[in-house]
mmCIF file of C-alpha atoms and ligand atoms in Angstrom:
data_model
loop_
_atom_site.group_PDB
_atom_site.id
_atom_site.type_symbol
_atom_site.label_atom_id
_atom_site.label_comp_id
_atom_site.label_asym_id
_atom_site.label_seq_id
_atom_site.Cartn_x
_atom_site.Cartn_y
_atom_site.Cartn_z
ATOM 1 C CA MET W 988 29.861 -4.367 -16.196
ATOM 2 C CA PRO W 989 26.091 -3.621 -16.235
ATOM 3 C CA GLN W 990 25.054 -0.124 -15.178
ATOM 4 C CA GLN W 991 23.824 -0.365 -11.603
ATOM 5 C CA VAL W 992 21.868 2.537 -10.175
ATOM 6 C CA THR W 993 21.184 2.580 -6.434
ATOM 7 C CA VAL W 994 17.928 3.941 -5.095
ATOM 8 C CA THR W 995 19.728 6.929 -3.529
ATOM 9 C CA GLU W 996 21.440 7.763 -6.826
ATOM 10 C CA HIS W 997 18.092 7.483 -8.607
ATOM 11 C CA ILE W 998 16.435 9.909 -6.186
ATOM 12 C CA LEU W 999 19.356 12.346 -6.311
ATOM 13 C CA LEU W 1000 19.285 12.328 -10.129
ATOM 14 C CA HIS W 1001 15.550 13.004 -10.161
ATOM 15 C CA GLN W 1002 15.814 15.628 -7.448
ATOM 16 C CA LYS W 1003 18.144 17.645 -9.664
ATOM 17 C CA MET W 1004 15.289 17.991 -12.159
ATOM 18 C CA VAL W 1005 12.902 19.444 -9.552
ATOM 19 C CA PRO W 1006 13.384 23.197 -9.165
ATOM 20 C CA GLY W 1007 13.664 24.231 -5.520
ATOM 21 C CA ALA W 1008 14.310 20.688 -4.251
ATOM 22 C CA THR W 1009 16.180 20.869 -0.960
ATOM 23 C CA GLY W 1010 17.344 17.305 -0.404
ATOM 24 C CA GLN W 1011 14.777 16.773 2.393
ATOM 25 C CA PHE W 1012 12.978 14.065 0.457
ATOM 26 C CA THR W 1013 16.266 12.227 -0.109
ATOM 27 C CA ARG W 1014 16.935 12.268 3.630
ATOM 28 C CA LEU W 1015 13.523 10.834 4.359
ATOM 29 C CA PHE W 1016 14.042 8.152 1.762
ATOM 30 C CA ASN W 1017 17.439 7.223 3.155
ATOM 31 C CA GLU W 1018 15.832 6.492 6.525
ATOM 32 C CA LEU W 1019 13.144 4.417 4.828
ATOM 33 C CA VAL W 1020 15.783 2.438 2.964
ATOM 34 C CA LEU W 1021 17.770 1.814 6.148
ATOM 35 C CA SER W 1022 14.596 0.727 7.976
ATOM 36 C CA ALA W 1023 13.818 -1.661 5.101
ATOM 37 C CA LYS W 1024 17.250 -3.254 5.435
ATOM 38 C CA ILE W 1025 16.889 -3.639 9.220
ATOM 39 C CA ILE W 1026 13.416 -5.175 8.844
ATOM 40 C CA THR W 1027 14.704 -7.497 6.070
ATOM 41 C CA ARG W 1028 17.391 -8.733 8.460
ATOM 42 C CA ALA W 1029 14.759 -9.523 11.098
ATOM 43 C CA VAL W 1030 12.417 -11.168 8.567
ATOM 44 C CA THR W 1031 15.139 -13.436 7.195
ATOM 45 C CA LYS W 1032 16.097 -14.523 10.728
ATOM 46 C CA ALA W 1033 12.498 -15.226 11.784
ATOM 47 C CA GLY W 1034 12.315 -18.797 13.027
ATOM 48 C CA LEU W 1035 15.879 -18.658 14.320
ATOM 49 C CA VAL W 1036 15.430 -15.874 16.862
ATOM 50 C CA ASP W 1037 12.453 -15.249 19.137
ATOM 51 C CA ILE W 1038 10.526 -12.939 16.808
ATOM 52 C CA LEU W 1039 7.599 -15.111 15.651
ATOM 53 C CA GLY W 1040 4.204 -15.211 17.374
ATOM 54 C CA PHE W 1041 2.247 -12.600 19.291
ATOM 55 C CA THR W 1042 3.295 -9.863 21.701
ATOM 56 C CA GLY W 1043 0.113 -10.314 23.762
ATOM 57 C CA ASP W 1044 -1.168 -6.809 22.836
ATOM 58 C CA VAL W 1045 -4.157 -5.842 20.676
ATOM 59 C CA ASN W 1046 -3.765 -2.914 18.235
ATOM 60 C CA ILE W 1047 -6.178 -0.124 17.304
ATOM 61 C CA GLN W 1048 -7.710 -2.373 14.630
ATOM 62 C CA GLY W 1049 -8.624 -4.915 17.324
ATOM 63 C CA GLU W 1050 -6.056 -7.354 15.922
ATOM 64 C CA GLU W 1051 -3.494 -9.255 17.993
ATOM 65 C CA VAL W 1052 -0.053 -7.745 17.479
ATOM 66 C CA LYS W 1053 2.665 -9.994 16.118
ATOM 67 C CA LYS W 1054 6.193 -9.563 17.449
ATOM 68 C CA LEU W 1055 7.574 -8.835 13.989
ATOM 69 C CA ASP W 1056 4.831 -6.248 13.386
ATOM 70 C CA ASP W 1057 5.741 -4.507 16.580
ATOM 71 C CA TYR W 1058 9.446 -4.668 15.775
ATOM 72 C CA ALA W 1059 8.952 -3.181 12.292
ATOM 73 C CA ASN W 1060 6.746 -0.445 13.748
ATOM 74 C CA ARG W 1061 9.327 0.513 16.364
ATOM 75 C CA ILE W 1062 12.189 0.535 13.822
ATOM 76 C CA LEU W 1063 10.252 2.781 11.432
ATOM 77 C CA ILE W 1064 9.150 5.227 14.129
ATOM 78 C CA HIS W 1065 12.667 5.435 15.586
ATOM 79 C CA ARG W 1066 14.490 5.870 12.277
ATOM 80 C CA LEU W 1067 11.987 8.146 10.539
ATOM 81 C CA ALA W 1068 11.739 10.476 13.547
ATOM 82 C CA ARG W 1069 15.467 11.044 13.097
ATOM 83 C CA SER W 1070 15.244 12.012 9.427
ATOM 84 C CA GLY W 1071 14.921 15.657 10.500
ATOM 85 C CA VAL W 1072 12.355 16.340 7.781
ATOM 86 C CA LEU W 1073 9.104 15.044 9.287
ATOM 87 C CA CYS W 1074 6.608 16.828 11.504
ATOM 88 C CA ALA W 1075 4.370 13.799 12.041
ATOM 89 C CA MET W 1076 3.899 10.124 11.366
ATOM 90 C CA ALA W 1077 0.940 7.776 11.506
ATOM 91 C CA SER W 1078 1.065 4.020 11.698
ATOM 92 C CA GLU W 1079 -1.543 1.342 11.195
ATOM 93 C CA GLU W 1080 -0.506 0.060 14.622
ATOM 94 C CA ASN W 1081 -0.998 3.342 16.522
ATOM 95 C CA ALA W 1082 -4.351 4.904 17.346
ATOM 96 C CA ASP W 1083 -3.224 8.509 17.003
ATOM 97 C CA ILE W 1084 -0.938 10.697 14.975
ATOM 98 C CA ILE W 1085 2.667 10.475 16.218
ATOM 99 C CA GLU W 1086 4.201 13.948 16.364
ATOM 100 C CA VAL W 1087 7.977 14.182 16.072
ATOM 101 C CA PRO W 1088 9.325 15.251 19.489
ATOM 102 C CA GLU W 1089 10.430 18.874 19.786
ATOM 103 C CA SER W 1090 13.867 17.695 20.869
ATOM 104 C CA LEU W 1091 14.475 16.427 17.311
ATOM 105 C CA PRO W 1092 14.850 18.531 14.128
ATOM 106 C CA ARG W 1093 11.583 18.683 12.182
ATOM 107 C CA GLY W 1094 10.402 19.493 8.663
ATOM 108 C CA ASP W 1095 7.269 19.658 6.548
ATOM 109 C CA TYR W 1096 6.858 16.033 5.531
ATOM 110 C CA ILE W 1097 4.334 13.579 6.965
ATOM 111 C CA ILE W 1098 4.524 9.829 6.528
ATOM 112 C CA ILE W 1099 1.752 7.280 7.016
ATOM 113 C CA PHE W 1100 2.712 3.612 7.021
ATOM 114 C CA ASP W 1101 1.644 0.062 7.598
ATOM 115 C CA PRO W 1102 4.820 -1.367 9.124
ATOM 116 C CA LEU W 1103 4.191 -5.015 8.266
ATOM 117 C CA ASP W 1104 1.255 -5.817 6.072
ATOM 118 C CA GLY W 1105 0.028 -9.390 5.699
ATOM 119 C CA SER W 1106 0.492 -10.312 9.371
ATOM 120 C CA SER W 1107 -1.309 -13.618 9.028
ATOM 121 C CA ASN W 1108 1.527 -14.752 6.741
ATOM 122 C CA ILE W 1109 4.401 -13.863 9.068
ATOM 123 C CA ASP W 1110 4.642 -17.150 10.949
ATOM 124 C CA VAL W 1111 4.401 -19.315 7.825
ATOM 125 C CA ASN W 1112 7.225 -17.772 5.813
ATOM 126 C CA VAL W 1113 4.987 -16.204 3.174
ATOM 127 C CA ASN W 1114 5.591 -12.744 1.681
ATOM 128 C CA ILE W 1115 4.833 -9.684 3.783
ATOM 129 C CA GLY W 1116 5.473 -6.001 3.186
ATOM 130 C CA THR W 1117 5.749 -2.438 4.421
ATOM 131 C CA ILE W 1118 3.563 0.245 2.790
ATOM 132 C CA PHE W 1119 4.158 3.999 2.982
ATOM 133 C CA SER W 1120 2.500 7.216 1.884
ATOM 134 C CA ILE W 1121 4.301 10.571 2.010
ATOM 135 C CA LEU W 1122 2.491 13.922 2.274
ATOM 136 C CA LYS W 1123 3.508 17.534 2.773
ATOM 137 C CA ARG W 1124 2.120 19.613 5.589
ATOM 138 C CA LYS W 1125 -0.322 22.308 4.436
ATOM 139 C CA SER W 1126 -0.776 24.349 7.602
ATOM 140 C CA ASP W 1127 1.630 27.036 8.794
ATOM 141 C CA PRO W 1128 4.772 25.251 10.074
ATOM 142 C CA GLN W 1129 4.983 27.733 12.964
ATOM 143 C CA GLY W 1130 1.493 26.793 14.202
ATOM 144 C CA PRO W 1131 0.140 23.531 15.603
ATOM 145 C CA LEU W 1132 -0.177 20.515 13.319
ATOM 146 C CA MET W 1133 -3.775 20.117 12.082
ATOM 147 C CA SER W 1134 -5.535 16.787 11.583
ATOM 148 C CA SER W 1135 -6.245 17.994 8.017
ATOM 149 C CA ASP W 1136 -2.459 17.897 7.404
ATOM 150 C CA VAL W 1137 -2.567 14.132 7.830
ATOM 151 C CA LEU W 1138 -6.056 13.510 6.441
ATOM 152 C CA GLN W 1139 -5.288 14.588 2.881
ATOM 153 C CA LYS W 1140 -6.750 12.999 -0.237
ATOM 154 C CA GLY W 1141 -4.602 10.351 -1.920
ATOM 155 C CA SER W 1142 -4.188 12.626 -4.932
ATOM 156 C CA GLU W 1143 -2.112 14.949 -2.703
ATOM 157 C CA GLN W 1144 0.529 12.294 -1.954
ATOM 158 C CA VAL W 1145 4.057 13.417 -2.751
ATOM 159 C CA ALA W 1146 5.263 9.834 -2.974
ATOM 160 C CA ALA W 1147 4.180 6.336 -2.054
ATOM 161 C CA GLY W 1148 5.639 2.892 -2.127
ATOM 162 C CA TYR W 1149 6.061 -0.521 -0.629
ATOM 163 C CA ILE W 1150 8.809 -2.847 0.420
ATOM 164 C CA LEU W 1151 8.140 -6.488 -0.347
ATOM 165 C CA TYR W 1152 9.931 -9.097 1.761
ATOM 166 C CA GLY W 1153 9.821 -12.055 -0.601
ATOM 167 C CA SER W 1154 12.240 -14.316 -2.433
ATOM 168 C CA SER W 1155 14.218 -11.062 -2.530
ATOM 169 C CA THR W 1156 13.469 -7.729 -0.885
ATOM 170 C CA MET W 1157 12.100 -5.146 -3.302
ATOM 171 C CA LEU W 1158 11.356 -1.468 -2.926
ATOM 172 C CA VAL W 1159 8.776 -0.139 -5.376
ATOM 173 C CA PHE W 1160 7.810 3.522 -5.329
ATOM 174 C CA THR W 1161 6.455 6.474 -7.212
ATOM 175 C CA SER W 1162 6.891 10.182 -6.679
ATOM 176 C CA GLY W 1163 4.472 10.996 -9.469
ATOM 177 C CA ASP W 1164 6.951 10.312 -12.236
ATOM 178 C CA GLY W 1165 6.294 6.649 -13.024
ATOM 179 C CA VAL W 1166 6.862 3.602 -10.875
ATOM 180 C CA HIS W 1167 10.327 2.201 -10.267
ATOM 181 C CA GLY W 1168 11.401 -1.029 -8.591
ATOM 182 C CA PHE W 1169 14.680 -1.697 -6.783
ATOM 183 C CA THR W 1170 15.938 -5.070 -5.569
ATOM 184 C CA LEU W 1171 18.109 -5.399 -2.483
ATOM 185 C CA ASP W 1172 21.431 -6.981 -3.385
ATOM 186 C CA PRO W 1173 22.373 -8.545 -0.052
ATOM 187 C CA SER W 1174 26.028 -8.889 -1.075
ATOM 188 C CA VAL W 1175 26.474 -5.114 -1.288
ATOM 189 C CA GLY W 1176 23.578 -4.055 0.967
ATOM 190 C CA GLU W 1177 22.110 -1.701 -1.656
ATOM 191 C CA PHE W 1178 18.769 -1.472 -3.426
ATOM 192 C CA LEU W 1179 19.598 -1.513 -7.156
ATOM 193 C CA LEU W 1180 17.288 -0.414 -9.954
ATOM 194 C CA SER W 1181 15.875 -3.653 -11.370
ATOM 195 C CA HIS W 1182 12.431 -2.634 -12.673
ATOM 196 C CA PRO W 1183 12.528 0.862 -14.237
ATOM 197 C CA ASN W 1184 9.252 2.451 -15.283
ATOM 198 C CA ILE W 1185 6.863 -0.392 -14.424
ATOM 199 C CA ARG W 1186 3.632 -0.445 -16.490
ATOM 200 C CA ILE W 1187 0.695 -2.628 -15.477
ATOM 201 C CA PRO W 1188 -0.793 -4.510 -18.473
ATOM 202 C CA GLU W 1189 -3.977 -2.754 -19.599
ATOM 203 C CA GLN W 1190 -5.817 -6.059 -19.701
ATOM 204 C CA GLY W 1191 -5.303 -8.399 -16.757
ATOM 205 C CA LYS W 1192 -5.691 -12.140 -16.518
ATOM 206 C CA ILE W 1193 -5.714 -12.621 -12.731
ATOM 207 C CA TYR W 1194 -8.324 -11.834 -10.073
ATOM 208 C CA SER W 1195 -7.270 -11.706 -6.422
ATOM 209 C CA VAL W 1196 -9.883 -11.784 -3.705
ATOM 210 C CA ASN W 1197 -10.722 -13.774 -0.579
ATOM 211 C CA GLU W 1198 -13.505 -15.728 -2.244
ATOM 212 C CA GLY W 1199 -14.334 -17.484 1.015
ATOM 213 C CA TYR W 1200 -16.432 -14.436 1.967
ATOM 214 C CA GLU W 1201 -18.453 -14.307 -1.265
ATOM 215 C CA ARG W 1202 -21.784 -14.937 0.406
ATOM 216 C CA TYR W 1203 -21.291 -11.751 2.468
ATOM 217 C CA TRP W 1204 -20.720 -9.470 -0.532
ATOM 218 C CA ASP W 1205 -23.183 -7.100 -2.181
ATOM 219 C CA ARG W 1206 -24.757 -7.979 -5.517
ATOM 220 C CA ASP W 1207 -22.396 -5.816 -7.604
ATOM 221 C CA THR W 1208 -19.272 -7.449 -6.189
ATOM 222 C CA LYS W 1209 -20.729 -10.904 -6.844
ATOM 223 C CA LYS W 1210 -21.506 -9.819 -10.415
ATOM 224 C CA ALA W 1211 -17.924 -8.630 -10.871
ATOM 225 C CA LEU W 1212 -16.520 -11.936 -9.644
ATOM 226 C CA ASP W 1213 -18.881 -13.731 -11.972
ATOM 227 C CA TYR W 1214 -17.502 -11.710 -14.898
ATOM 228 C CA PHE W 1215 -13.885 -12.609 -14.093
ATOM 229 C CA LYS W 1216 -14.784 -16.300 -13.854
ATOM 230 C CA SER W 1217 -16.915 -16.373 -16.978
ATOM 231 C CA PRO W 1218 -15.746 -17.632 -20.409
ATOM 232 C CA LYS W 1219 -17.801 -14.746 -21.852
ATOM 233 C CA ASN W 1220 -15.507 -11.989 -20.508
ATOM 234 C CA ALA W 1221 -12.936 -9.935 -22.458
ATOM 235 C CA LEU W 1222 -10.436 -12.788 -22.322
ATOM 236 C CA HIS W 1223 -13.045 -15.311 -23.525
ATOM 237 C CA LYS W 1224 -11.927 -17.593 -20.702
ATOM 238 C CA PRO W 1225 -11.962 -17.441 -16.907
ATOM 239 C CA TYR W 1226 -9.223 -15.415 -15.270
ATOM 240 C CA SER W 1227 -6.800 -17.229 -12.960
ATOM 241 C CA GLY W 1228 -7.509 -16.809 -9.260
ATOM 242 C CA ARG W 1229 -4.460 -15.866 -7.169
ATOM 243 C CA TYR W 1230 -4.722 -14.705 -3.558
ATOM 244 C CA ILE W 1231 -1.771 -14.641 -1.195
ATOM 245 C CA GLY W 1232 -3.542 -12.654 1.524
ATOM 246 C CA SER W 1233 -0.723 -10.089 1.755
ATOM 247 C CA LEU W 1234 -1.834 -6.918 0.000
ATOM 248 C CA VAL W 1235 1.727 -5.972 -0.988
ATOM 249 C CA ALA W 1236 2.440 -9.339 -2.585
ATOM 250 C CA ASP W 1237 -0.918 -9.554 -4.343
ATOM 251 C CA ILE W 1238 -0.615 -6.027 -5.747
ATOM 252 C CA HIS W 1239 3.015 -6.558 -6.748
ATOM 253 C CA ARG W 1240 2.201 -9.699 -8.751
ATOM 254 C CA ASN W 1241 -0.744 -8.038 -10.473
ATOM 255 C CA LEU W 1242 1.342 -4.930 -11.211
ATOM 256 C CA LEU W 1243 3.811 -7.078 -13.145
ATOM 257 C CA TYR W 1244 1.447 -9.652 -14.685
ATOM 258 C CA GLY W 1245 -1.806 -7.656 -14.939
ATOM 259 C CA GLY W 1246 -4.964 -8.309 -12.965
ATOM 260 C CA ILE W 1247 -7.348 -6.970 -10.360
ATOM 261 C CA PHE W 1248 -7.165 -7.031 -6.563
ATOM 262 C CA MET W 1249 -10.461 -6.767 -4.675
ATOM 263 C CA TYR W 1250 -11.277 -6.345 -0.998
ATOM 264 C CA PRO W 1251 -14.982 -5.489 -1.057
ATOM 265 C CA ALA W 1252 -17.418 -4.596 1.709
ATOM 266 C CA ASP W 1253 -18.163 -7.591 3.909
ATOM 267 C CA LEU W 1254 -21.793 -7.443 5.046
ATOM 268 C CA ARG W 1255 -21.398 -10.151 7.680
ATOM 269 C CA ASP W 1256 -18.607 -8.656 9.722
ATOM 270 C CA PRO W 1257 -19.711 -5.510 11.608
ATOM 271 C CA LYS W 1258 -16.045 -4.457 11.593
ATOM 272 C CA LYS W 1259 -15.908 -4.546 7.773
ATOM 273 C CA PRO W 1260 -19.146 -3.042 6.353
ATOM 274 C CA THR W 1261 -16.931 -0.868 4.170
ATOM 275 C CA GLY W 1262 -14.223 -3.439 3.609
ATOM 276 C CA LYS W 1263 -11.127 -4.255 5.601
ATOM 277 C CA LEU W 1264 -8.370 -2.197 4.061
ATOM 278 C CA ARG W 1265 -7.361 1.174 5.443
ATOM 279 C CA LEU W 1266 -7.637 4.174 3.117
ATOM 280 C CA THR W 1267 -4.675 6.230 4.302
ATOM 281 C CA CYS W 1268 -2.007 3.600 4.930
ATOM 282 C CA GLU W 1269 -2.974 0.885 2.421
ATOM 283 C CA CYS W 1270 -5.375 1.930 -0.357
ATOM 284 C CA ASN W 1271 -4.041 5.430 -1.096
ATOM 285 C CA PRO W 1272 -0.400 4.417 -1.549
ATOM 286 C CA MET W 1273 -1.343 1.343 -3.619
ATOM 287 C CA ALA W 1274 -3.769 3.388 -5.748
ATOM 288 C CA PHE W 1275 -1.089 6.014 -6.416
ATOM 289 C CA ILE W 1276 1.396 3.350 -7.527
ATOM 290 C CA VAL W 1277 -1.101 1.474 -9.683
ATOM 291 C CA GLU W 1278 -2.393 4.667 -11.352
ATOM 292 C CA GLN W 1279 1.160 5.818 -12.024
ATOM 293 C CA ALA W 1280 1.752 2.449 -13.691
ATOM 294 C CA GLY W 1281 -1.299 2.966 -15.927
ATOM 295 C CA GLY W 1282 -3.987 1.196 -13.864
ATOM 296 C CA LEU W 1283 -6.966 2.316 -11.785
ATOM 297 C CA ALA W 1284 -8.332 2.041 -8.227
ATOM 298 C CA THR W 1285 -11.918 2.589 -7.061
ATOM 299 C CA ASP W 1286 -14.179 1.842 -4.098
ATOM 300 C CA GLY W 1287 -16.953 1.062 -6.598
ATOM 301 C CA ALA W 1288 -18.314 4.617 -6.623
ATOM 302 C CA ASN W 1289 -15.283 6.888 -6.317
ATOM 303 C CA ARG W 1290 -11.707 7.010 -7.488
ATOM 304 C CA ILE W 1291 -9.724 6.023 -4.368
ATOM 305 C CA LEU W 1292 -7.371 8.998 -4.730
ATOM 306 C CA ASP W 1293 -10.328 11.448 -4.655
ATOM 307 C CA ILE W 1294 -11.777 10.271 -1.329
ATOM 308 C CA GLU W 1295 -11.497 12.837 1.516
ATOM 309 C CA PRO W 1296 -10.486 10.821 4.570
ATOM 310 C CA ASP W 1297 -12.589 11.575 7.625
ATOM 311 C CA HIS W 1298 -10.474 9.663 10.103
ATOM 312 C CA LEU W 1299 -7.060 8.059 10.246
ATOM 313 C CA HIS W 1300 -8.127 4.411 10.298
ATOM 314 C CA GLN W 1301 -10.995 4.717 7.806
ATOM 315 C CA ARG W 1302 -11.689 1.561 5.776
ATOM 316 C CA VAL W 1303 -12.949 1.474 2.194
ATOM 317 C CA PRO W 1304 -13.895 -1.190 -0.376
ATOM 318 C CA PHE W 1305 -10.934 -1.561 -2.724
ATOM 319 C CA PHE W 1306 -10.785 -2.616 -6.386
ATOM 320 C CA CYS W 1307 -7.375 -1.961 -7.872
ATOM 321 C CA GLY W 1308 -5.395 -3.087 -10.902
ATOM 322 C CA SER W 1309 -5.390 -3.216 -14.691
ATOM 323 C CA LEU W 1310 -7.354 -0.468 -16.441
ATOM 324 C CA ASN W 1311 -9.820 -2.694 -18.324
ATOM 325 C CA ASP W 1312 -10.548 -4.895 -15.316
ATOM 326 C CA VAL W 1313 -11.238 -2.035 -12.895
ATOM 327 C CA ARG W 1314 -13.408 -0.337 -15.544
ATOM 328 C CA VAL W 1315 -15.544 -3.474 -15.694
ATOM 329 C CA VAL W 1316 -16.120 -3.230 -11.933
ATOM 330 C CA GLN W 1317 -16.862 0.501 -12.183
ATOM 331 C CA ASP W 1318 -19.390 -0.136 -14.961
ATOM 332 C CA ILE W 1319 -21.168 -2.826 -12.933
ATOM 333 C CA PHE W 1320 -21.441 -0.541 -9.886
ATOM 334 C CA ASN W 1321 -22.511 2.471 -11.999
ATOM 335 C CA ALA W 1322 -25.217 0.505 -13.830
ATOM 336 C CA GLU W 1323 -26.668 -0.696 -10.537
ATOM 337 C CA ARG W 1324 -26.628 2.848 -9.112
ATOM 338 C CA ARG W 1325 -28.381 4.217 -12.203
ATOM 339 C CA LYS W 1326 -31.085 1.523 -11.862
ATOM 340 C CA LYS W 1327 -31.630 2.431 -8.197
ATOM 341 C CA SER W 1328 -31.900 6.162 -8.940
ATOM 342 C CA ARG W 1329 -34.615 5.644 -11.579
HETATM 343 P P1 FDP S 171 -3.374 -9.040 7.363
HETATM 344 O O1 FDP S 171 -4.703 -8.852 8.040
HETATM 345 O O2 FDP S 171 -2.904 -10.470 7.388
HETATM 346 O O3 FDP S 171 -2.338 -8.056 7.840
HETATM 347 O O4 FDP S 171 -4.747 -5.328 5.625
HETATM 348 C C1 FDP S 171 -4.217 -6.441 6.099
HETATM 349 C C2 FDP S 171 -4.311 -7.681 5.250
HETATM 350 O O5 FDP S 171 -3.569 -8.713 5.801
HETATM 351 C C3 FDP S 171 -3.837 -7.486 3.794
HETATM 352 O O6 FDP S 171 -2.462 -7.525 3.630
HETATM 353 C C4 FDP S 171 -4.520 -8.618 3.073
HETATM 354 O O7 FDP S 171 -4.721 -8.346 1.724
HETATM 355 C C5 FDP S 171 -5.821 -8.765 3.824
HETATM 356 O O8 FDP S 171 -5.644 -8.122 5.099
HETATM 357 C C6 FDP S 171 -6.178 -10.200 4.079
HETATM 358 O O9 FDP S 171 -7.424 -10.264 4.687
HETATM 359 P P2 FDP S 171 -8.298 -11.615 4.681
HETATM 360 O O10 FDP S 171 -7.566 -12.577 5.569
HETATM 361 O O11 FDP S 171 -9.611 -11.198 5.235
HETATM 362 O O12 FDP S 171 -8.389 -12.101 3.271
#
């Protein structure tokens, strides 16, 4: 019989190697895993039960809220609040930080999540995902929670991951010790280690971007796209274009096959002058995973993980993926900056 390691076993084994570990992280993870199973159940029933379409509300991002989005958000908030190890949560769907009520046991961890990423794909049975970023409180636990506890740089993340609801449900995460992927075996209801120590190919062959907005990009981004489509690039042939429009699915494919994901600044849309994707709940966790797998993530000027967030729903341009491909983008942006500063 093949050796089958569950995600809980994996975390417990690794916890043993961390001096002073208290089991709090494992408890938090168990609630995440349970939430992922509950959301999977809802996703696989979508179309059969009344969970497709809109709730009629508009979220903090100004987007119409889908029923499944709202459901996933409520499940995560309810379950995670009961982990006993969190002091606060933040969700892409909620304007403010969600403090864990005093009536519940609390701890030092903070989680930021996007409950269901790729909303536009929900009603058409295309992959969607949940993204999470885990931090540790820095301020005195006896005092009030500070906004700086939540607005930490990506490099301070304790762990990050995503759950991909696709042809199977997968949980991929890092706690700073490589990236590991687990696939939900529905027959036993457990996430089993299927992709240990994922490494992103150093040289990609795929570019993923919503090319429909090209005319609204800055010159550097257009130059980068040109490179990936040119037969004169490192591959000596154009890269393949692949864009699902669900960040989790696009990053997951590129993580396994190699490639670059781009969501640049969009100079037409006043809502997206610095891109569409949110730093704290989308870019930071994805950058942590991709860097741990050997890749890179930048906004063109800065390493994503070094950006100090100034507010919870901050958006940044995002270029993330294989080392060589992201370096090309960095070089293009750097060269242009040097020219301007002369
Ligand atoms: P969605 O709005 O459908 O939830 O950040 C959200 C996101 O999807 C990402 O998952 C995806 O990569 C991107 O936005 C898609 O945006 P465009 O439709 O502008 O390409």
